[in-house]
Tab-separated table of C-alpha atoms and ligand atoms in Angstrom:
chain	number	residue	atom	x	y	z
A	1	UNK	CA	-20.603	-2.203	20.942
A	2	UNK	CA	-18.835	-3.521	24.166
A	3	UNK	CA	-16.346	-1.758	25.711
A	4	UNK	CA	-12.960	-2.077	24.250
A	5	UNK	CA	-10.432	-0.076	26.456
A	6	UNK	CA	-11.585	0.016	29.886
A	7	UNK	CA	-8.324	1.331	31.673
A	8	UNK	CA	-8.193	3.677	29.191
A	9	UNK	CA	-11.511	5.137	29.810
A	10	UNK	CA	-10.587	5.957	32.943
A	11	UNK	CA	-7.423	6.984	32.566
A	12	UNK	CA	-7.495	9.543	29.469
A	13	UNK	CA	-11.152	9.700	28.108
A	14	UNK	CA	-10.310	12.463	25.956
A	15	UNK	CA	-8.172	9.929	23.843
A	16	UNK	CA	-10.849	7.221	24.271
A	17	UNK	CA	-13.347	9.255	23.405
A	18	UNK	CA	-11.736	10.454	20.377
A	19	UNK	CA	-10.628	6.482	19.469
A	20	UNK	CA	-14.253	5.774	20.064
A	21	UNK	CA	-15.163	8.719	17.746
A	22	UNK	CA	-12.601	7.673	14.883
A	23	UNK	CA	-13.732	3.735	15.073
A	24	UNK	CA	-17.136	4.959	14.658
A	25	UNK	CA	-16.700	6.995	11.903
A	26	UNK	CA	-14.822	4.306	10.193
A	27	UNK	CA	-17.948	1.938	10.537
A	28	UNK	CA	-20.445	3.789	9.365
A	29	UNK	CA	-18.622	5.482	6.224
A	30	UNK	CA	-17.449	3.738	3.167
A	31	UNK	CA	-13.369	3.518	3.881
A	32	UNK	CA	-12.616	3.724	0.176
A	33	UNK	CA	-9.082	4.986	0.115
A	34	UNK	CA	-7.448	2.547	-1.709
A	35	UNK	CA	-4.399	2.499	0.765
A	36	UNK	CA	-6.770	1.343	3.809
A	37	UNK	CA	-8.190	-1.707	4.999
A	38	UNK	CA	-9.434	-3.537	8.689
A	39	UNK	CA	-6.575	-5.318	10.724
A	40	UNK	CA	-8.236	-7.906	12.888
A	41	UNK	CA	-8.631	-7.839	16.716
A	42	UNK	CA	-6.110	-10.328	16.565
A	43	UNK	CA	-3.475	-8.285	14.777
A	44	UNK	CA	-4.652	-5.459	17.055
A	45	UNK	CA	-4.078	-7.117	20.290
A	46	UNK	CA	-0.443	-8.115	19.275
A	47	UNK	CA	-0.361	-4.962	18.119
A	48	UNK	CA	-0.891	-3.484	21.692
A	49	UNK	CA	0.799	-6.185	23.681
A	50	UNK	CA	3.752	-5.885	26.349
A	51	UNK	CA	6.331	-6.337	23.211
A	52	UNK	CA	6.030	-2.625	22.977
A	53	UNK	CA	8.284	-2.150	26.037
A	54	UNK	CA	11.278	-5.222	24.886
A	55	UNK	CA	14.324	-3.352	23.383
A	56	UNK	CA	16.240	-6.193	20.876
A	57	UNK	CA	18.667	-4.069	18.406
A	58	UNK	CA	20.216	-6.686	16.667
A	59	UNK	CA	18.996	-10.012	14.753
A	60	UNK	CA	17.930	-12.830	15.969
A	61	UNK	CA	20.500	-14.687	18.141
A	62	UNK	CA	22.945	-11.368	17.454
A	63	UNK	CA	21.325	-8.809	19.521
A	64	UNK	CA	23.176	-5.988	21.372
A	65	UNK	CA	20.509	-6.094	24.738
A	66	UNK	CA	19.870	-9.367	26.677
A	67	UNK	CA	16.578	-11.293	27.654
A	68	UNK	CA	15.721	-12.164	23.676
A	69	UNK	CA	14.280	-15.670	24.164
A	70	UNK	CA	10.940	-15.556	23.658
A	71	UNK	CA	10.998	-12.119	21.161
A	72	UNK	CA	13.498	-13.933	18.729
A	73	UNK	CA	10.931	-16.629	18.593
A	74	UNK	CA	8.535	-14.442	17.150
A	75	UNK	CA	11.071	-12.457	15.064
A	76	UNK	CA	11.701	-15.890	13.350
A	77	UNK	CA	8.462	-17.049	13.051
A	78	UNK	CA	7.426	-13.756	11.145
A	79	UNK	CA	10.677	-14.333	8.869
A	80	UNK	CA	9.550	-17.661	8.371
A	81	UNK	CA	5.849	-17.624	7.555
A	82	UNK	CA	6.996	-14.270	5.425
A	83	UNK	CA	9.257	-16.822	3.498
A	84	UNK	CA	6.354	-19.615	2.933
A	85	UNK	CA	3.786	-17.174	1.852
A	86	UNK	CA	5.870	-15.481	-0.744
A	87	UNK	CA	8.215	-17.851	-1.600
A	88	UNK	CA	10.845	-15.548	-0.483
A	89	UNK	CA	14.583	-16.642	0.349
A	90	UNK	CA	15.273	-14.026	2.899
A	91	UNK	CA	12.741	-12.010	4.601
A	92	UNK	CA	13.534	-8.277	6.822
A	93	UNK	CA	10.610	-7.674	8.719
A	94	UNK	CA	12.235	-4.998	11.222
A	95	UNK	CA	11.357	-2.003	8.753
A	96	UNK	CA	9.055	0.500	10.699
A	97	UNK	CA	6.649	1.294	7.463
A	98	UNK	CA	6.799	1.365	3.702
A	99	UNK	CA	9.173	4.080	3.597
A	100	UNK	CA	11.751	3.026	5.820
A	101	UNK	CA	11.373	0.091	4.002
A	102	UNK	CA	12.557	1.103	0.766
A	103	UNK	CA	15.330	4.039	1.814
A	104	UNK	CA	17.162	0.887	2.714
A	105	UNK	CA	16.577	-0.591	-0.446
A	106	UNK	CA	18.544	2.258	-2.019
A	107	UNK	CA	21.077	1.990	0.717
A	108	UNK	CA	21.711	-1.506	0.477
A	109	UNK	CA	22.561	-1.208	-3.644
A	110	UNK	CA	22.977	1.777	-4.712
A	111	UNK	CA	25.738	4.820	-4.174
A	112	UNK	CA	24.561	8.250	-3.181
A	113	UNK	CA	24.235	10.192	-6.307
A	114	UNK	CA	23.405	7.421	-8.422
A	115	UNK	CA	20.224	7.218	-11.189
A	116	UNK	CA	17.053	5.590	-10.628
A	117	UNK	CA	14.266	5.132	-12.794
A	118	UNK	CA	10.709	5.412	-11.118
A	119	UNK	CA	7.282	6.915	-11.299
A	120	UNK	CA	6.768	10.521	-10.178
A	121	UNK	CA	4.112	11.391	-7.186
A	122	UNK	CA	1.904	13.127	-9.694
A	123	UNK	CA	1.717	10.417	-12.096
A	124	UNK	CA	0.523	7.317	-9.302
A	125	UNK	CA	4.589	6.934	-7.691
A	126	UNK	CA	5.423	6.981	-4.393
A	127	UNK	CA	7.141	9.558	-2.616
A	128	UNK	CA	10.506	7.449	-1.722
A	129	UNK	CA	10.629	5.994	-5.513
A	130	UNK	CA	12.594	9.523	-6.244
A	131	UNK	CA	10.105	12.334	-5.649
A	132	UNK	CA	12.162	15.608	-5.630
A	133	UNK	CA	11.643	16.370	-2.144
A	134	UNK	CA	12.153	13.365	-0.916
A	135	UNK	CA	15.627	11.978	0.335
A	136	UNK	CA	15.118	9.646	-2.855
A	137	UNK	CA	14.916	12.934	-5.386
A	138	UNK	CA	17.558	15.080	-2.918
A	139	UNK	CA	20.589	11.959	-2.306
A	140	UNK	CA	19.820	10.363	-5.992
A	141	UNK	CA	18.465	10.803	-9.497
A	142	UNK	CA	15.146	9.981	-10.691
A	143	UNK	CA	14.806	9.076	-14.378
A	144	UNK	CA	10.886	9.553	-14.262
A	145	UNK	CA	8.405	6.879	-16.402
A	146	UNK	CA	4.771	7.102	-16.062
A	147	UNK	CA	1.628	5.107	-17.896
A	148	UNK	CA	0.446	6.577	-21.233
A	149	UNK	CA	-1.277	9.806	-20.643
A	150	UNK	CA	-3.715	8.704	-23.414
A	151	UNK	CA	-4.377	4.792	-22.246
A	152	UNK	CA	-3.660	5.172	-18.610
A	153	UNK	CA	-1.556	2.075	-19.220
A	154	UNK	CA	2.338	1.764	-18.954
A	155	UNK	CA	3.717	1.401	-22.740
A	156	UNK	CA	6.402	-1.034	-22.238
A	157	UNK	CA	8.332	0.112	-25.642
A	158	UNK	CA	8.324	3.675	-24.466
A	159	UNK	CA	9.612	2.403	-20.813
A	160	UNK	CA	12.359	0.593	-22.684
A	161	UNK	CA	13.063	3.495	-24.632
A	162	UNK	CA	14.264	5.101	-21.303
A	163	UNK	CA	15.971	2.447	-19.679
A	164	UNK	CA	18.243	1.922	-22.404
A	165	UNK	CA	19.170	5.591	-23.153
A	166	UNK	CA	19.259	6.692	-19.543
A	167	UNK	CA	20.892	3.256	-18.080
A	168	UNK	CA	19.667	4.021	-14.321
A	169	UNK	CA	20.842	1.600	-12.133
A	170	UNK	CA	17.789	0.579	-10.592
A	171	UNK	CA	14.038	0.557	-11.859
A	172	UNK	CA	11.391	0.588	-9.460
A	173	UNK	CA	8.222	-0.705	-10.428
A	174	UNK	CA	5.237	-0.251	-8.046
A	175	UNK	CA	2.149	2.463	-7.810
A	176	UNK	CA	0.033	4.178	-5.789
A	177	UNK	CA	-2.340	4.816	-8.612
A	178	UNK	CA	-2.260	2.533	-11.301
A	179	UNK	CA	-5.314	0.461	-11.782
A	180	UNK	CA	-3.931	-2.614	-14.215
A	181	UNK	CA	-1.603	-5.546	-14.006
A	182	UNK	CA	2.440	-5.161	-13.701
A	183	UNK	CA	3.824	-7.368	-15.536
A	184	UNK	CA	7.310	-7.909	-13.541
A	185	UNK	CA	8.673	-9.932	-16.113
A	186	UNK	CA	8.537	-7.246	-18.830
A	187	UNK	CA	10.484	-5.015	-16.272
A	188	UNK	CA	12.860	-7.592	-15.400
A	189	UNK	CA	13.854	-8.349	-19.188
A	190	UNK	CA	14.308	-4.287	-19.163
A	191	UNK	CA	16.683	-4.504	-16.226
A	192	UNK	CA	18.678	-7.376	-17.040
A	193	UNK	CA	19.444	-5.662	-20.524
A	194	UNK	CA	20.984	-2.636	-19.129
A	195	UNK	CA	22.378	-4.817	-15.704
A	196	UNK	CA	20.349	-2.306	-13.391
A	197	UNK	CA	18.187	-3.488	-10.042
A	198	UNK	CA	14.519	-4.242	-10.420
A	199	UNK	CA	12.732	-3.755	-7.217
A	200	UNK	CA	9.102	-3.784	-6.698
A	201	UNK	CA	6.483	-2.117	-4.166
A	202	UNK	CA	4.281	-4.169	-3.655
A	203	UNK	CA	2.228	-2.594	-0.671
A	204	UNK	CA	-0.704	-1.816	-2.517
A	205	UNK	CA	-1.206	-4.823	-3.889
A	206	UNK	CA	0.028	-7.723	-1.663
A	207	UNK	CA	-2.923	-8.955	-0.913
A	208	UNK	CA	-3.600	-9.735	-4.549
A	209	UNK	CA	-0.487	-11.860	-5.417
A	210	UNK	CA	-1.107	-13.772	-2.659
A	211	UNK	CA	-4.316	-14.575	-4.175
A	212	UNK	CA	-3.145	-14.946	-6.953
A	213	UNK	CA	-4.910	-12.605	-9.189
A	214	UNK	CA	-2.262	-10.438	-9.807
A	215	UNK	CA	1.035	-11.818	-11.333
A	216	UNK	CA	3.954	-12.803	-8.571
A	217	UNK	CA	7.393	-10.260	-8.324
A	218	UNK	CA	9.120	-12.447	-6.714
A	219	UNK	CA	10.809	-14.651	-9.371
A	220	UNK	CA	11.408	-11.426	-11.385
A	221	UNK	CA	13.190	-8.663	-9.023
A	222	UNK	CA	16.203	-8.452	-6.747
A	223	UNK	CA	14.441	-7.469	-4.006
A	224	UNK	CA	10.413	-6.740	-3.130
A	225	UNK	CA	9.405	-4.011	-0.720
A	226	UNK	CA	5.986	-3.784	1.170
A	227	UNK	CA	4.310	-2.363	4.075
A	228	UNK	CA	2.784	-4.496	6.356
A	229	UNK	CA	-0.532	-2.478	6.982
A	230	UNK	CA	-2.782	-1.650	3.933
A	231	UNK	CA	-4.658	-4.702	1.891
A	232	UNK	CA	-2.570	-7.088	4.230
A	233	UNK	CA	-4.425	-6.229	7.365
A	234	UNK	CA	-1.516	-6.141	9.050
A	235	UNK	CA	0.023	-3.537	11.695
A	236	UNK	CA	1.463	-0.261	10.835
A	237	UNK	CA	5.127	-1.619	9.586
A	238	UNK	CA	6.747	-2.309	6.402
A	239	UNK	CA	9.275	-5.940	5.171
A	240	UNK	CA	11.620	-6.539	2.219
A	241	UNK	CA	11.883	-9.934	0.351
A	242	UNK	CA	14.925	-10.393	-1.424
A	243	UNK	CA	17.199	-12.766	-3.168
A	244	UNK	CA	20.257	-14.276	-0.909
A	245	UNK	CA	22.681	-13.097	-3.568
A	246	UNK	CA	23.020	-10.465	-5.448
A	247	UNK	CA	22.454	-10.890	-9.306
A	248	UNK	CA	24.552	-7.934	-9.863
A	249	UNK	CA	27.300	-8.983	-7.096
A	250	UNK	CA	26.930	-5.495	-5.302
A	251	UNK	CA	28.145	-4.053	-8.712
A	252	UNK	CA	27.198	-0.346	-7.518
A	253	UNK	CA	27.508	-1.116	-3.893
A	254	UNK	CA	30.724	-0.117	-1.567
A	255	UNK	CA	29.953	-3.033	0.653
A	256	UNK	CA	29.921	-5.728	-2.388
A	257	UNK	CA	31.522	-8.322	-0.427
A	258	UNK	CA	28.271	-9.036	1.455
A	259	UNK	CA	25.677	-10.480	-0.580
A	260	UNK	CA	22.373	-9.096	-0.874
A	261	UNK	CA	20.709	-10.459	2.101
A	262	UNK	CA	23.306	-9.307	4.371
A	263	UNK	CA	23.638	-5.792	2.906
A	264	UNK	CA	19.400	-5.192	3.259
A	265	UNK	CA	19.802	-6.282	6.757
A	266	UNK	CA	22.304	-4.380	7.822
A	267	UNK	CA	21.233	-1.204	6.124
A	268	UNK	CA	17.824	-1.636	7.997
A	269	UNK	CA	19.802	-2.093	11.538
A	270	UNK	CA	22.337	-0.715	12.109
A	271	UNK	CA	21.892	1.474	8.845
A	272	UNK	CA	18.731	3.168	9.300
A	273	UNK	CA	17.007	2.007	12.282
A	274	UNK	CA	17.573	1.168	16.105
A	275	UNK	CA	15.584	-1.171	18.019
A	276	UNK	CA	12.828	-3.678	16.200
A	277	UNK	CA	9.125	-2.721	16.527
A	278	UNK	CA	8.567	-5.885	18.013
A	279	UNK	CA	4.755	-5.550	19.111
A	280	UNK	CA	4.386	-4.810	15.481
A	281	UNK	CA	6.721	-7.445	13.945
A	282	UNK	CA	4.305	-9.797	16.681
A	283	UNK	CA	1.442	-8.579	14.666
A	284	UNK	CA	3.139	-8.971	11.413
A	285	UNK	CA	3.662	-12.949	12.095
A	286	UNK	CA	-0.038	-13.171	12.990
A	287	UNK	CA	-1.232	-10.965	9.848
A	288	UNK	CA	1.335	-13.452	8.080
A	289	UNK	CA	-0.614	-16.651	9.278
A	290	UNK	CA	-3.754	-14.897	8.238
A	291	UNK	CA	-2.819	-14.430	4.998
A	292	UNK	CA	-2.111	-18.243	4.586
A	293	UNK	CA	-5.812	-19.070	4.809
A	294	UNK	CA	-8.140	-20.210	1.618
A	295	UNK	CA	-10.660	-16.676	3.439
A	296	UNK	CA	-8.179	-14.559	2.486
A	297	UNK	CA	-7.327	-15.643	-0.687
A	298	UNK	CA	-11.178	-15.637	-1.163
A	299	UNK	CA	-10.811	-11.943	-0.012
A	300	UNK	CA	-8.126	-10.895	-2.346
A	301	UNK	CA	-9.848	-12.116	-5.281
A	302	UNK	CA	-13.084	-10.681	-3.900
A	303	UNK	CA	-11.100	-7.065	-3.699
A	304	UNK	CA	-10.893	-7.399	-7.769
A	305	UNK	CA	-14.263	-8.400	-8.806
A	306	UNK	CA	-15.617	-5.579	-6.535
A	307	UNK	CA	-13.824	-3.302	-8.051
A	308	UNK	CA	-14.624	-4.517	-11.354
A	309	UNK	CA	-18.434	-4.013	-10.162
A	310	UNK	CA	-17.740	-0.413	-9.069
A	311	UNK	CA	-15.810	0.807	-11.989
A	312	UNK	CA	-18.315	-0.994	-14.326
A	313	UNK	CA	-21.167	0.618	-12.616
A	314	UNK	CA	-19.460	4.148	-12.753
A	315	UNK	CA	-19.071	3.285	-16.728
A	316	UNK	CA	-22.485	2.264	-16.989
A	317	UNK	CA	-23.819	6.214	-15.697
A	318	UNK	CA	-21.266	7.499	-17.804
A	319	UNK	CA	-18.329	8.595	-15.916
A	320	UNK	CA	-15.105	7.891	-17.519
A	321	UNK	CA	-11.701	5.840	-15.498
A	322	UNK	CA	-8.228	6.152	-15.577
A	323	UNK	CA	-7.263	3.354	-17.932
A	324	UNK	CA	-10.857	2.571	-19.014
A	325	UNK	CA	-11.355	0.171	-15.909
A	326	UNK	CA	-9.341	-1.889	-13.540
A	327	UNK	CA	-7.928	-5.238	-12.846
A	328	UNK	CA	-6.797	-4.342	-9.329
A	329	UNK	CA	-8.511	-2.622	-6.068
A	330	UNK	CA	-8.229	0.892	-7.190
A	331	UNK	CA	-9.958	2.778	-9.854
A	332	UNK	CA	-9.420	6.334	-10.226
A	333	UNK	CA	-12.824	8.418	-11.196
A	334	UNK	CA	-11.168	10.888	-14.319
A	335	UNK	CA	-13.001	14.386	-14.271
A	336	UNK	CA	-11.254	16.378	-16.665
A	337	UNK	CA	-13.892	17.090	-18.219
A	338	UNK	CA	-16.324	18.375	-15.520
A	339	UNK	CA	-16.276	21.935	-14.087
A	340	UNK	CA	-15.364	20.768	-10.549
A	341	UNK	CA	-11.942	19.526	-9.244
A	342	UNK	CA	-10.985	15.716	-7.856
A	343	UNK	CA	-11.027	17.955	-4.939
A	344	UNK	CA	-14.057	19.569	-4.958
A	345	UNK	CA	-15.482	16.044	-5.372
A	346	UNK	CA	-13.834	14.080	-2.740
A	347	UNK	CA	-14.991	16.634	-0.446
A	348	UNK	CA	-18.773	16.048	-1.446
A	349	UNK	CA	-18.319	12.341	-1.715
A	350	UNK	CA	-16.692	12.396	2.302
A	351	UNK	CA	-19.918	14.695	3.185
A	352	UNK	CA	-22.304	12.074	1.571
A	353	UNK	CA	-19.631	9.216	3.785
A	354	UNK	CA	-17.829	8.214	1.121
A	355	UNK	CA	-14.083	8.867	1.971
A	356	UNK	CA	-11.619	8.518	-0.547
A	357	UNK	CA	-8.893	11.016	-2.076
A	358	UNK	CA	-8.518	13.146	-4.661
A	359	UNK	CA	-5.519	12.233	-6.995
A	360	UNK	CA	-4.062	12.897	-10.727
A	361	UNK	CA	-5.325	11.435	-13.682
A	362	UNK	CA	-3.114	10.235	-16.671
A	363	UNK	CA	-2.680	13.823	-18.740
A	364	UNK	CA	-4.046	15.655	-16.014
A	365	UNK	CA	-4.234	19.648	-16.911
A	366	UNK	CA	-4.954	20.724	-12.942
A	367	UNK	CA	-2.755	20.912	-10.094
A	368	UNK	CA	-1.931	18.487	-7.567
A	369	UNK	CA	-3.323	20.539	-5.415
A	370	UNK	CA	-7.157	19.873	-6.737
A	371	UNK	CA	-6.381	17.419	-9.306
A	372	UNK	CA	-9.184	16.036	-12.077
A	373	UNK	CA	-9.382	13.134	-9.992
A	374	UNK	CA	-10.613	10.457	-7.654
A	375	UNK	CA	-9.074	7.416	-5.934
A	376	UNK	CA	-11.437	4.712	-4.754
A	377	UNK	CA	-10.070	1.342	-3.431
A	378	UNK	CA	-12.403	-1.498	-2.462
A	379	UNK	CA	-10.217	-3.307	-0.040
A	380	UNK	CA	-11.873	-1.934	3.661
A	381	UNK	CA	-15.247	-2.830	2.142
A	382	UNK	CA	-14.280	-6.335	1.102
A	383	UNK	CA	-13.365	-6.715	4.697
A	384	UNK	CA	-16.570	-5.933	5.736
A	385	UNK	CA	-18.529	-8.611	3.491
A	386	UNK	CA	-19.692	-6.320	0.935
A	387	UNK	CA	-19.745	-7.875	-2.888
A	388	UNK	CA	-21.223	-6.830	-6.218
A	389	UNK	CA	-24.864	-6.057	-5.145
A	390	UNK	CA	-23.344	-3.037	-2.642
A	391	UNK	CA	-20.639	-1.720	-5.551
A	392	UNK	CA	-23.337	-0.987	-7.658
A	393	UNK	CA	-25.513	0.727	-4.995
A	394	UNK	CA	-21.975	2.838	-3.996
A	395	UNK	CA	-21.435	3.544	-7.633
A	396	UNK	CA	-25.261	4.938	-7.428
A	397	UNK	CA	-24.640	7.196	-4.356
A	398	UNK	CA	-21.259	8.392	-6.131
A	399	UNK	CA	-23.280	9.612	-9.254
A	400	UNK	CA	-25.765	11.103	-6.912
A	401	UNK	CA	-22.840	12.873	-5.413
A	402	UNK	CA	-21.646	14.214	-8.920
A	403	UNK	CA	-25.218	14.922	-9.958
A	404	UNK	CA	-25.840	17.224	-7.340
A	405	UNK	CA	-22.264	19.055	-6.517
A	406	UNK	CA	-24.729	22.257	-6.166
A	407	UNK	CA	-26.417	21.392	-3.583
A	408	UNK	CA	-24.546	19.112	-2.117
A	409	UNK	CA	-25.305	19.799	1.329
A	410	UNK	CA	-28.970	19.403	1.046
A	411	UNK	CA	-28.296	15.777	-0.804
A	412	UNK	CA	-25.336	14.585	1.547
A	413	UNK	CA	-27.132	13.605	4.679
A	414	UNK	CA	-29.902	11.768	2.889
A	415	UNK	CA	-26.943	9.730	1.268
A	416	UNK	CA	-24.777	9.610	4.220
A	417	UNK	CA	-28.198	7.976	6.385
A	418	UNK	CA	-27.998	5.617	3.487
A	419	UNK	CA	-24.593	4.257	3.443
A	420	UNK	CA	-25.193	4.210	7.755
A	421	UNK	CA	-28.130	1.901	7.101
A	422	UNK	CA	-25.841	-0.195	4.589
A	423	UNK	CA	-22.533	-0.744	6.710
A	424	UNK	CA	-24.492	-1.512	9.566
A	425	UNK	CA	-25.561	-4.949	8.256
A	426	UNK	CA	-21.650	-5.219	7.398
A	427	UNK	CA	-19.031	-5.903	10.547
A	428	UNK	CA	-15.966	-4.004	11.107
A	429	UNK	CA	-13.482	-5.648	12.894
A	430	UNK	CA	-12.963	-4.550	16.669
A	431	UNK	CA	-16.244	-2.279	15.892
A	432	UNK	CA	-19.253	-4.319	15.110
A	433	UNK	CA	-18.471	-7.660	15.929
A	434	UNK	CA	-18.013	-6.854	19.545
B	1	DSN	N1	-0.160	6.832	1.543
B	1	DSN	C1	-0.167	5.688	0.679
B	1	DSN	C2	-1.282	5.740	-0.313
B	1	DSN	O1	-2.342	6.250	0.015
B	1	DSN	O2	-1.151	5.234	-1.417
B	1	DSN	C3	1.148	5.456	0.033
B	1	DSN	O3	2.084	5.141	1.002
């Protein structure tokens, strides 16, 4: 590898030593937590340009500091190509990360206080879609749904069932760790019966409706929240697409005179947030125009069928999934019925170089704490080039892994010297291909 930072190995080499250490590490491991992926050097390099220093609160051509030429340029041109590649109508891309991201969806339609209806942490949510101690379980109330502790798979009669007797004023639909297809539409007909919200969180899965191999949210919810970083390749940050107006005309909102485009700006800035991120909003219009190409179309569809390889291999040695497969990037390894914890074996799978996280299953009788389960996400390894032949040699080394849990540490390092040997024929961006 070439050298990357050369002022800052001079300056601070404990930092670019330990940068040097973590890029590494990254490159010859398997990055399998389904949240991760490679940003480019390009996205990198926008990511660490001069914007970092330009203070803009405000808008385009409304900002509150002077000298905005050339950054509300690029502030538009990420609002635009965010528009063309989702087929958006208005586009916020000044949220600082996923969670920022969606407090202002709350903020922009709902009142403190009032009921929402999403999944809880333990059973594949998010923390912000009403976890208890989160500011979205704390300031309002979650009406929890979760998929069928028997299929793994949301039972949209059951889901229904709740919306109609609980009449929460806005559903999220979105996952951390749910394997199959949402179909928006089924949650939209839901929310339009009982005149709640339907807002979707899309950041683990952007990558695949842009593909088009996993069905589009857009038509179907008021507004669509993402972060900008996981499968999108993008730079730390997070966007909202919404609607101009609001279906509902701000019918739980104080500000309902603003319509829905106005109120999700303004609860971002001035609601929320000060001044734009704009090296990362810069990076956020190039991962944009990335994510217009037919490669990474080809990449999002390549996510899925590598997946589909790794959980069919896993099925194949007899380990059992959440769900009984997947049709996204994540499959989640169930281990109820072993003697060892998720825990226990995402620990042995990171010693063998296999890094993922351990997570709940569907009816899962352990703690969060250790769990019954793993998460594995094929998104990082798709960037690097690997297909089908490598998911069944990983979902090999996994059952290795599980085989040997005893003595791990005498099977680890043989693995581990494996998966080097593989990922070295692979190229991580701003690693390898230097
Ligand atoms: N931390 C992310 C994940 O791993 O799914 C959610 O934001």
């Amino acid at each position: 590898m070439s050298e990357r930072y050369p002022h800052l190995k001079q300056s601070d080499p404990d930092i670019y030593n330990l940068i040097q250490k973590q890029a590494k590490y990254e490159a010859t491991t398997l990055k399998m937590i389904a949240s991760e992926s490679f940003a480019s050097i390009s996205v990198m390099e926008a990511c660490g340009s001069q914007l970092t220093n330009k203070y803009c609160e405000g808008y385009p051509g409304a900002r509150y500091y002077e000298g905005n030429e050339f950054v509300d340029q690029i502030e538009n041109l990420a609002i635009e190509r965010g528009k063309q590649l989702f087929g958006a109508e208005h586009v916020n891309v000044q949220p600082y990360s996923g969670s920022p991201a969606n407090q202002a969806v709350y903020r922009s339609i709902l009142n403190v206080g009032d009921k929402i209806m999403g999944i809880p942490v333990t059973d594949g949510g998010h923390l912000t879609h009403g976890w208890k101690v989160n500011f979205s379980g704390k300031d309002y109330v979650q009406i929890p749904y979760a998929p069928d502790p028997v299929t793994g798979k949301f039972d949209m009669d059951q889901i229904r069932g709740i919306a109609l007797r609980e009449r929460p004023k806005m559903i999220w639909t979105g996952t951390t760790a749910y394997p199959h297809t949402i179909h928006y539409k089924d949650f939209a007909e839901i929310a339009h019966e009982i005149d709640a919200y339907l807002v979707a969180d899309i950041a683990h899965i952007n990558a695949l409706i842009i593909a088009g191999v996993h069905p589009d949210p857009v038509p179907h919810c008021d507004i669509v929240s993402s972060t900008s970083h996981k499968m999108l390749r993008g730079p730390r940050g997070g966007f909202l697409l919404s609607k101009e107006e609001d279906r509902l005309h701000g019918k739980y909102h104080p500000e309902s005179k603003l319509n829905l485009a106005k109120r999700i700006d303004r609860a971002i800035f001035p609601g929320l947030q000060g001044g734009p991120h704009m090296h990362a909003i810069a990076a956020l219009a190039v991962a944009f125009k990335e994510a217009m190409t037919p490669e990474f179309r080809m990449y999002g569809k390549q996510i899925v069928d590598n997946a589909r390889t790794l959980a069919q291999g896993l099925l194949t040695r007899g380990y059992e999934l959440a769900g009984g497969g997947t049709d996204t990037h994540l499959l989640l390894i169930d281990f109820r019925k072993k003697d060892f914890t998720g825990k226990d074996a995402a620990r042995a799978l990171a010693q063998a170089g296999i890094i993922a996280n351990f997570n709940q299953v569907p009816g899962d009788h352990r703690s969060p704490f250790v769990t019954s389960g793993v998460r594995l996400g094929t998104s990082a390894l798709t960037s690097m080039g690997m297909k089908e032949t490598e998911m069944d040699q990983i979902a090999a080394w996994i059952d290795r892994v599980c085989r040997n849990m005893e003595n791990i540490d005498t099977v680890a390092p043989k693995i581990r010297a494996e998966i080097e040997e593989q990922c070295g024929r692979f190229t991580v961006p701003g690693y390898s291909d230097l």
